[in-house]
mmCIF file with all atom_site columns, C-alpha atoms in Angstrom:
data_model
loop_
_atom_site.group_PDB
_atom_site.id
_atom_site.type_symbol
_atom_site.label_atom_id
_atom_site.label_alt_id
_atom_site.label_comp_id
_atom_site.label_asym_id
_atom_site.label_entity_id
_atom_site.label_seq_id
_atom_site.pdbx_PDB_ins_code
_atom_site.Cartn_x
_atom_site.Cartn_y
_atom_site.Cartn_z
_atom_site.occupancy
_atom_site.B_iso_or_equiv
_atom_site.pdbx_formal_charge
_atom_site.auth_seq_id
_atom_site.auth_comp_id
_atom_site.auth_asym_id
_atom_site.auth_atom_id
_atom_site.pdbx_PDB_model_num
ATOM 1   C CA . UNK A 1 1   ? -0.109  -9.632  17.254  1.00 77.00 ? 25  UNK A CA 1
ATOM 2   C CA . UNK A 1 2   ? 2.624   -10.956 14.667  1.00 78.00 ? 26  UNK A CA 1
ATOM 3   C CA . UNK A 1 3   ? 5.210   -8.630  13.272  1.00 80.00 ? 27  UNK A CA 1
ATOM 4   C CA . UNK A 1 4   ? 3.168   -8.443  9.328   1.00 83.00 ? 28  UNK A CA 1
ATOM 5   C CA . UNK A 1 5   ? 0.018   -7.525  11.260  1.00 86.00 ? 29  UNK A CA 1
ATOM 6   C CA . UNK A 1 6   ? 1.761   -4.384  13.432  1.00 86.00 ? 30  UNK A CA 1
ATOM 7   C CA . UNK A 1 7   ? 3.776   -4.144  9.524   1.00 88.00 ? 31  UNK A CA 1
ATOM 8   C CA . UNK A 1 8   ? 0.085   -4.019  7.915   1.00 90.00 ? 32  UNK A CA 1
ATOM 9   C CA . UNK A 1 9   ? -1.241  -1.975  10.585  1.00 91.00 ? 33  UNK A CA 1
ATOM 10  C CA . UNK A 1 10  ? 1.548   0.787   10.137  1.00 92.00 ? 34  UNK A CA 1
ATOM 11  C CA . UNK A 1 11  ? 1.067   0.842   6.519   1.00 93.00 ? 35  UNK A CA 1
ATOM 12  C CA . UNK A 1 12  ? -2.476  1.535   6.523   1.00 94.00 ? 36  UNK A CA 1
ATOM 13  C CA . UNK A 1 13  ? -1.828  4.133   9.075   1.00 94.00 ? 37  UNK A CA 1
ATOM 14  C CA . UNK A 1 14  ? 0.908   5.846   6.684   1.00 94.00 ? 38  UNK A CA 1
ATOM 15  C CA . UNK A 1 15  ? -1.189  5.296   3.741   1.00 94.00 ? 39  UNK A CA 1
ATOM 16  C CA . UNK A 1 16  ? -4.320  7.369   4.777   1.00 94.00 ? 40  UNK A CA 1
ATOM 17  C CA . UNK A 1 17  ? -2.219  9.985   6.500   1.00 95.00 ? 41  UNK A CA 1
ATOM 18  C CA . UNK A 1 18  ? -0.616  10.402  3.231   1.00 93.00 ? 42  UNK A CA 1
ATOM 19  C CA . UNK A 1 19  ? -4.274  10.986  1.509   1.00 93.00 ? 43  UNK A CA 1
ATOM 20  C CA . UNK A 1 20  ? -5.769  12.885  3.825   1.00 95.00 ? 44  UNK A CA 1
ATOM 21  C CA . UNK A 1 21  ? -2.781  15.298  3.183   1.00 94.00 ? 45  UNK A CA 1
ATOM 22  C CA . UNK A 1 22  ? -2.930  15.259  -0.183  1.00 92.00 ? 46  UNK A CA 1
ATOM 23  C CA . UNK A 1 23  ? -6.711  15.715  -0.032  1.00 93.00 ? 47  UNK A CA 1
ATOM 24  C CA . UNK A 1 24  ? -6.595  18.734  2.018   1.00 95.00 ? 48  UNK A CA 1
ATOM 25  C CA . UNK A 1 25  ? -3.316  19.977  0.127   1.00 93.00 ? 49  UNK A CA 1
ATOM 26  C CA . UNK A 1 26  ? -5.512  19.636  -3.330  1.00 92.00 ? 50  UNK A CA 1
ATOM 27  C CA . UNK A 1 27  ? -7.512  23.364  -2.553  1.00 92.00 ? 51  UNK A CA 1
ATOM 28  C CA . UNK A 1 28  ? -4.255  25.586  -2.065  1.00 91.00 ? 52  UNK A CA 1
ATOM 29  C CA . UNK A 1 29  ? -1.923  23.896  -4.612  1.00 91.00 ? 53  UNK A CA 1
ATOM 30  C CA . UNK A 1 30  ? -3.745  21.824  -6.969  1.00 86.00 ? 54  UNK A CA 1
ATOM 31  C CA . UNK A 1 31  ? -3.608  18.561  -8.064  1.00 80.00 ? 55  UNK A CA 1
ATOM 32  C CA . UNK A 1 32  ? -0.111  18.487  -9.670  1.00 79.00 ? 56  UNK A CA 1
ATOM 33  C CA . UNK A 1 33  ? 1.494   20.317  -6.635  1.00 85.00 ? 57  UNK A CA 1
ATOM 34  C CA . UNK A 1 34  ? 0.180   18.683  -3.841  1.00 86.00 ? 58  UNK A CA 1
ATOM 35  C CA . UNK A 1 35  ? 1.582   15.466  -4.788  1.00 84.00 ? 59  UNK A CA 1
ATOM 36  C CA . UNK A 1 36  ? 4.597   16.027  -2.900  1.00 87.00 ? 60  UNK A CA 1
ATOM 37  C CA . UNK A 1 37  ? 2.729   14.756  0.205   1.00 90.00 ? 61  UNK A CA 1
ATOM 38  C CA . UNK A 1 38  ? 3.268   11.386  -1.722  1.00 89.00 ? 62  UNK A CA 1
ATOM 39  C CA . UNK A 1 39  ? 6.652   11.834  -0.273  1.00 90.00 ? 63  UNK A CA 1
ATOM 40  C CA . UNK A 1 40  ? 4.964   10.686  3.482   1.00 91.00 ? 64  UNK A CA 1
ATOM 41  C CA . UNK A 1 41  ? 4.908   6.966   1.441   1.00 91.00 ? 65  UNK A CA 1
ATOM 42  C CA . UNK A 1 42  ? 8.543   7.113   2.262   1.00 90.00 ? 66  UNK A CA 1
ATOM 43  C CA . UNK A 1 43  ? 7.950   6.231   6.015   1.00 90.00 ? 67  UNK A CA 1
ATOM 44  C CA . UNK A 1 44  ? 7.276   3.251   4.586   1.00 89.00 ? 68  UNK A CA 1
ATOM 45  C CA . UNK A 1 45  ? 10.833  1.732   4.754   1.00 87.00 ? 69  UNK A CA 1
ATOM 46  C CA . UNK A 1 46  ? 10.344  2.505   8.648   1.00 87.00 ? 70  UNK A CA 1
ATOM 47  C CA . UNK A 1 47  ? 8.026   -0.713  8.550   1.00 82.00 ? 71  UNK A CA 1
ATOM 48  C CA . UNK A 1 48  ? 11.516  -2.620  8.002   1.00 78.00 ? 72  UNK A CA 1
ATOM 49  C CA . UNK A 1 49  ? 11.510  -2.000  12.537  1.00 77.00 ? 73  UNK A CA 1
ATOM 50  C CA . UNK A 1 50  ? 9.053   -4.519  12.792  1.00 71.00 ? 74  UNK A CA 1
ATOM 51  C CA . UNK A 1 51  ? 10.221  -7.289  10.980  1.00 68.00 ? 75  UNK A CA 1
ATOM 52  C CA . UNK A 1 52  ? 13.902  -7.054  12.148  1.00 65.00 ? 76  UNK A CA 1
ATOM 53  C CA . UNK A 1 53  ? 15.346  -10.234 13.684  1.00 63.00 ? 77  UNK A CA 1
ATOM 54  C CA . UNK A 1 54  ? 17.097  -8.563  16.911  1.00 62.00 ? 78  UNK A CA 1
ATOM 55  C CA . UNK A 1 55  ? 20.776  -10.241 17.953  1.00 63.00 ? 79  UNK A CA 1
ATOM 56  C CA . UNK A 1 56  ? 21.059  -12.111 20.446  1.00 59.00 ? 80  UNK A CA 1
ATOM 57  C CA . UNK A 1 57  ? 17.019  -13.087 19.824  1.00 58.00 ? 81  UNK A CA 1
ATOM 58  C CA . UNK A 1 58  ? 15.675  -15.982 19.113  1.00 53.00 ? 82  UNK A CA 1
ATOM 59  C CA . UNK A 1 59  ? 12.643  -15.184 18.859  1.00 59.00 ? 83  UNK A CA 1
ATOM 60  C CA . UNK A 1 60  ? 10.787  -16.670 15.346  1.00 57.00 ? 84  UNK A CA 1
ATOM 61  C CA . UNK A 1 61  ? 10.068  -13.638 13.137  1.00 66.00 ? 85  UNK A CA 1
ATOM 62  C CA . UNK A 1 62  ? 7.523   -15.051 11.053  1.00 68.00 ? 86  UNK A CA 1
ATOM 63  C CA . UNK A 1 63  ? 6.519   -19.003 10.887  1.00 75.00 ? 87  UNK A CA 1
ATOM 64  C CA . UNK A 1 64  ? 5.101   -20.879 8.026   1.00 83.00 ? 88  UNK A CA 1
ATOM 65  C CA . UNK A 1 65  ? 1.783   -19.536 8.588   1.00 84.00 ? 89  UNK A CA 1
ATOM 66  C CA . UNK A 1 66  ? 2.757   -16.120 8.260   1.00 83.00 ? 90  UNK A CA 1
ATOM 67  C CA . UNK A 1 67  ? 4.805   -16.517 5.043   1.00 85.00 ? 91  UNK A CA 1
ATOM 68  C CA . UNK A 1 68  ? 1.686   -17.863 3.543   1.00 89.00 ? 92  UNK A CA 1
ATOM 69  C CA . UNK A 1 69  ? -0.422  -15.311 4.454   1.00 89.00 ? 93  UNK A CA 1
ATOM 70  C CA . UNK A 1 70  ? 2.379   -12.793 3.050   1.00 87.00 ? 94  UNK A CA 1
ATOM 71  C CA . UNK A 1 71  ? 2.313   -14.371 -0.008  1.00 90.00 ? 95  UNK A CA 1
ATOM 72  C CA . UNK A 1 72  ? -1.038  -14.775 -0.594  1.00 92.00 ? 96  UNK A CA 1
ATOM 73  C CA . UNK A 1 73  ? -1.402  -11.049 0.285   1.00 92.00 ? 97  UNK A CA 1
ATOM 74  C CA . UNK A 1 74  ? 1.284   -10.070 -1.885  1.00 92.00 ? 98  UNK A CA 1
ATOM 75  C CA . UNK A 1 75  ? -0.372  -12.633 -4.724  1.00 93.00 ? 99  UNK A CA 1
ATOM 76  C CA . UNK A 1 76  ? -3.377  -10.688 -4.086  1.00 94.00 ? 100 UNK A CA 1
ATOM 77  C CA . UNK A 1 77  ? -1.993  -7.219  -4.264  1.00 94.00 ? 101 UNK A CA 1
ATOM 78  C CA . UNK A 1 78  ? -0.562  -7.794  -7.193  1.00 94.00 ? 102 UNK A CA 1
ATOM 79  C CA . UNK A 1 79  ? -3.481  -9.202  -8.934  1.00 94.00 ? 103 UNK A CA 1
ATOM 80  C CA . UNK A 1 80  ? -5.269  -6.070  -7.981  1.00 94.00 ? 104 UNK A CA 1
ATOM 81  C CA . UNK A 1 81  ? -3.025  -3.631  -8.525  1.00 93.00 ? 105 UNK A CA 1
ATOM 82  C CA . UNK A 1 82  ? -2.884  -4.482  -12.673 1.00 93.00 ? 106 UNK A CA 1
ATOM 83  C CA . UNK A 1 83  ? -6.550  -4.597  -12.945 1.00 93.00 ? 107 UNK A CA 1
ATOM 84  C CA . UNK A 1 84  ? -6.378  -0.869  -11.514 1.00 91.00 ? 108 UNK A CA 1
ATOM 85  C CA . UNK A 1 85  ? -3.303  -0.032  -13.264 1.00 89.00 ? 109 UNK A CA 1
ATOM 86  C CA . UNK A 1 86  ? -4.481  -1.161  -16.560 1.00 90.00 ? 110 UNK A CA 1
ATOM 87  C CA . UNK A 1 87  ? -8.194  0.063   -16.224 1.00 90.00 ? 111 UNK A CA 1
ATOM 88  C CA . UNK A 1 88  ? -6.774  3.694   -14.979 1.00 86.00 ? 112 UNK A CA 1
ATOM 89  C CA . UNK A 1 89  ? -4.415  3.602   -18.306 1.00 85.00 ? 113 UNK A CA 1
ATOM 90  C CA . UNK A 1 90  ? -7.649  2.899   -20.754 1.00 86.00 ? 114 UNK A CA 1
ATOM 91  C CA . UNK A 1 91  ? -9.576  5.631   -18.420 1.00 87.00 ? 115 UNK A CA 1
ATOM 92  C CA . UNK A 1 92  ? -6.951  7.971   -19.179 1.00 85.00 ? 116 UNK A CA 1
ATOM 93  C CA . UNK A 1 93  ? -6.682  7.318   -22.453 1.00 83.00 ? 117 UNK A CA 1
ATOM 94  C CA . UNK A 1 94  ? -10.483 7.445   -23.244 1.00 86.00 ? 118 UNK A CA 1
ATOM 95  C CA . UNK A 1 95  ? -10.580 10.940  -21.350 1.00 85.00 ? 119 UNK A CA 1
ATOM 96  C CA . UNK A 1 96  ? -7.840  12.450  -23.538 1.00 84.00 ? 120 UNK A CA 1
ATOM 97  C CA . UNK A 1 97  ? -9.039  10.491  -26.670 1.00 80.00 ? 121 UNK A CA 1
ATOM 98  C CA . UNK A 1 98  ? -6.861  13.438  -28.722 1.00 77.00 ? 122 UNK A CA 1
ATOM 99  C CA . UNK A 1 99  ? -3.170  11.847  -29.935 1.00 74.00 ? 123 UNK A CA 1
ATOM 100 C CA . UNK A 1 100 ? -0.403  13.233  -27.870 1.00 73.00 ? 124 UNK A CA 1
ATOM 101 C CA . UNK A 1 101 ? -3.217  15.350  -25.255 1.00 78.00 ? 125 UNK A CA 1
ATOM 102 C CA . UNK A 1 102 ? -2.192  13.170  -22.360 1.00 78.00 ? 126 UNK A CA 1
ATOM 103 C CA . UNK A 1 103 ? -0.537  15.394  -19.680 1.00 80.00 ? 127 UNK A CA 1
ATOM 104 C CA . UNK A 1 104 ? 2.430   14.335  -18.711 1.00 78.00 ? 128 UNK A CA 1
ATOM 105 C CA . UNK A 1 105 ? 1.721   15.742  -15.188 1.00 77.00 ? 129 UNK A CA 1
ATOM 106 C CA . UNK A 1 106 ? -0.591  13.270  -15.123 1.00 79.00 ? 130 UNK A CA 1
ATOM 107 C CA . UNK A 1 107 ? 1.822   9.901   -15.327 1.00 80.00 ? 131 UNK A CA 1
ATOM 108 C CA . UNK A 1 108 ? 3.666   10.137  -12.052 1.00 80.00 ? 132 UNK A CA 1
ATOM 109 C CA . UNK A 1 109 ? 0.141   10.636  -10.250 1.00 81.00 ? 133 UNK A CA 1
ATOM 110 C CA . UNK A 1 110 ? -1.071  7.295   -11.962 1.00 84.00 ? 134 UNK A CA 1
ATOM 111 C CA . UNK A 1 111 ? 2.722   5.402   -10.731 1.00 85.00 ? 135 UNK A CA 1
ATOM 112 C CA . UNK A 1 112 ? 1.917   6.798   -7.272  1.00 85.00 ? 136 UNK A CA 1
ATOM 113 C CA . UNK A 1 113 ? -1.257  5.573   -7.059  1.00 88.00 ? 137 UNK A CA 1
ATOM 114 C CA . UNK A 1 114 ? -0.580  2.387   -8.585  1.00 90.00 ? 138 UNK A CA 1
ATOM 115 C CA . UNK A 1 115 ? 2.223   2.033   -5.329  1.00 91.00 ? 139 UNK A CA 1
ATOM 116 C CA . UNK A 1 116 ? -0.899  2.615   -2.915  1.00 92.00 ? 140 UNK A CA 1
ATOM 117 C CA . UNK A 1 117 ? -3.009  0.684   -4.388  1.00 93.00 ? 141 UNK A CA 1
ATOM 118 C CA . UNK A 1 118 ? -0.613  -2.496  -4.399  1.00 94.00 ? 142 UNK A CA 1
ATOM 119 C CA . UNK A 1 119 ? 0.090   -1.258  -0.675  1.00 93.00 ? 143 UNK A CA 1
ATOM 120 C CA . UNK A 1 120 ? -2.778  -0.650  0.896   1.00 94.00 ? 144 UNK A CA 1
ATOM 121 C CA . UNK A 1 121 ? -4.482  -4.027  -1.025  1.00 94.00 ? 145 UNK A CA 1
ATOM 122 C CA . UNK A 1 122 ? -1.625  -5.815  0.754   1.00 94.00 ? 146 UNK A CA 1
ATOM 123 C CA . UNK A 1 123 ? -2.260  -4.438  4.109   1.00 93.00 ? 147 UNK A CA 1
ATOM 124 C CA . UNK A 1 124 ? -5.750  -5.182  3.998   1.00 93.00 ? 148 UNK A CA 1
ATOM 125 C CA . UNK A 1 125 ? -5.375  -8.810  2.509   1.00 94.00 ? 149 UNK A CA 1
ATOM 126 C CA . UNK A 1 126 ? -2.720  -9.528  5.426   1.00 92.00 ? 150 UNK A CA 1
ATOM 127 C CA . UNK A 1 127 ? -5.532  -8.228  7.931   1.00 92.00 ? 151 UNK A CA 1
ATOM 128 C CA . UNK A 1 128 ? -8.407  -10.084 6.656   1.00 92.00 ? 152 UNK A CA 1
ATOM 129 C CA . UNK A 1 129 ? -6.529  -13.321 6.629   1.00 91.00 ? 153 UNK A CA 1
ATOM 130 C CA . UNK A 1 130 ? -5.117  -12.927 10.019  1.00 88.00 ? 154 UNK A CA 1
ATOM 131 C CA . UNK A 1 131 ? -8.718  -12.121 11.076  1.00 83.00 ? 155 UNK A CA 1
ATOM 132 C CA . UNK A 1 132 ? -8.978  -7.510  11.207  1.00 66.00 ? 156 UNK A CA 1
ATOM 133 C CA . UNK A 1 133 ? -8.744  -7.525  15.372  1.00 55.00 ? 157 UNK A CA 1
ATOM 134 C CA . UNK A 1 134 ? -8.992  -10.956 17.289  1.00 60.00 ? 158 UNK A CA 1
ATOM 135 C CA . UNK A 1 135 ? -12.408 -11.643 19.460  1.00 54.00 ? 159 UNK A CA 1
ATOM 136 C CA . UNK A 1 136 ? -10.384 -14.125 21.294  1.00 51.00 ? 160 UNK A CA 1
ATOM 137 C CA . UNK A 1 137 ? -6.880  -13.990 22.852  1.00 47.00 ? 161 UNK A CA 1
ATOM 138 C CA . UNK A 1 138 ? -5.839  -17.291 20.859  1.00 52.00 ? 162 UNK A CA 1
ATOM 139 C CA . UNK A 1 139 ? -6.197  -15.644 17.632  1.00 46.00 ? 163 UNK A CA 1
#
């Protein structure tokens, strides 16, 4: 397994840890409190661990292959990410139709879900094009 798939891997893992929390947080505090389990997204930055090129190593961190695929993934992230953004802006604006009735609660849930989105398409994309769990050893 290459160091962006155990990278993707963790993400996704972090990622629906984080909503399950803030799913099951939503009942006792509400929507607008039980955000702060968003703060679980920071474990994030851990995912730096396995991309580190150790000293004395020489082993290759990523080859040619694997910088496509993290482009292409990040391409496709992005891509995604602004057709969500933009279509959860217009939703948002359509609901609260009213000028000046959009809560401003509302704006740092739509930036933190606009960060999993991008991260989680990302994930995924790297996993699909590195093939979701070998059936062979060869990859």
């Amino acid at each position: 397994m290459s160091q962006y798939e155990k990278l993707a891997w963790f993400n996704l893992a972090v990622i629906c840890i984080t909503l399950v929390i803030y799913l099951a947080l939503i009942p006792w505090l509400g929507p607008e409190r039980a955000t702060g389990a968003f703060g679980l997204l920071g474990l994030l930055g851990a995912g730096a661990f396995f991309v580190w090129h150790r000293r004395g190593s020489m082993a290759i961190i990523a080859d040619e292959r694997d910088k496509i695929i993290g482009s292409r993934a990040q391409l496709i992230a992005f891509r995604v990410f602004w057709v969500s953004f933009v279509g959860g802006i217009l939703a948002v604006w359509k609901i609260y139709e009213q000028p000046g009735a959009v809560p401003a609660k509302l704006l740092p849930l739509i930036i933190m879900a606009g960060f999993v989105v991008f991260m989680l398409v990302q994930s995924v994309a790297i996993l699909v094009q590195y093939g979701w769990g070998r059936r062979d050893a060869n990859g």
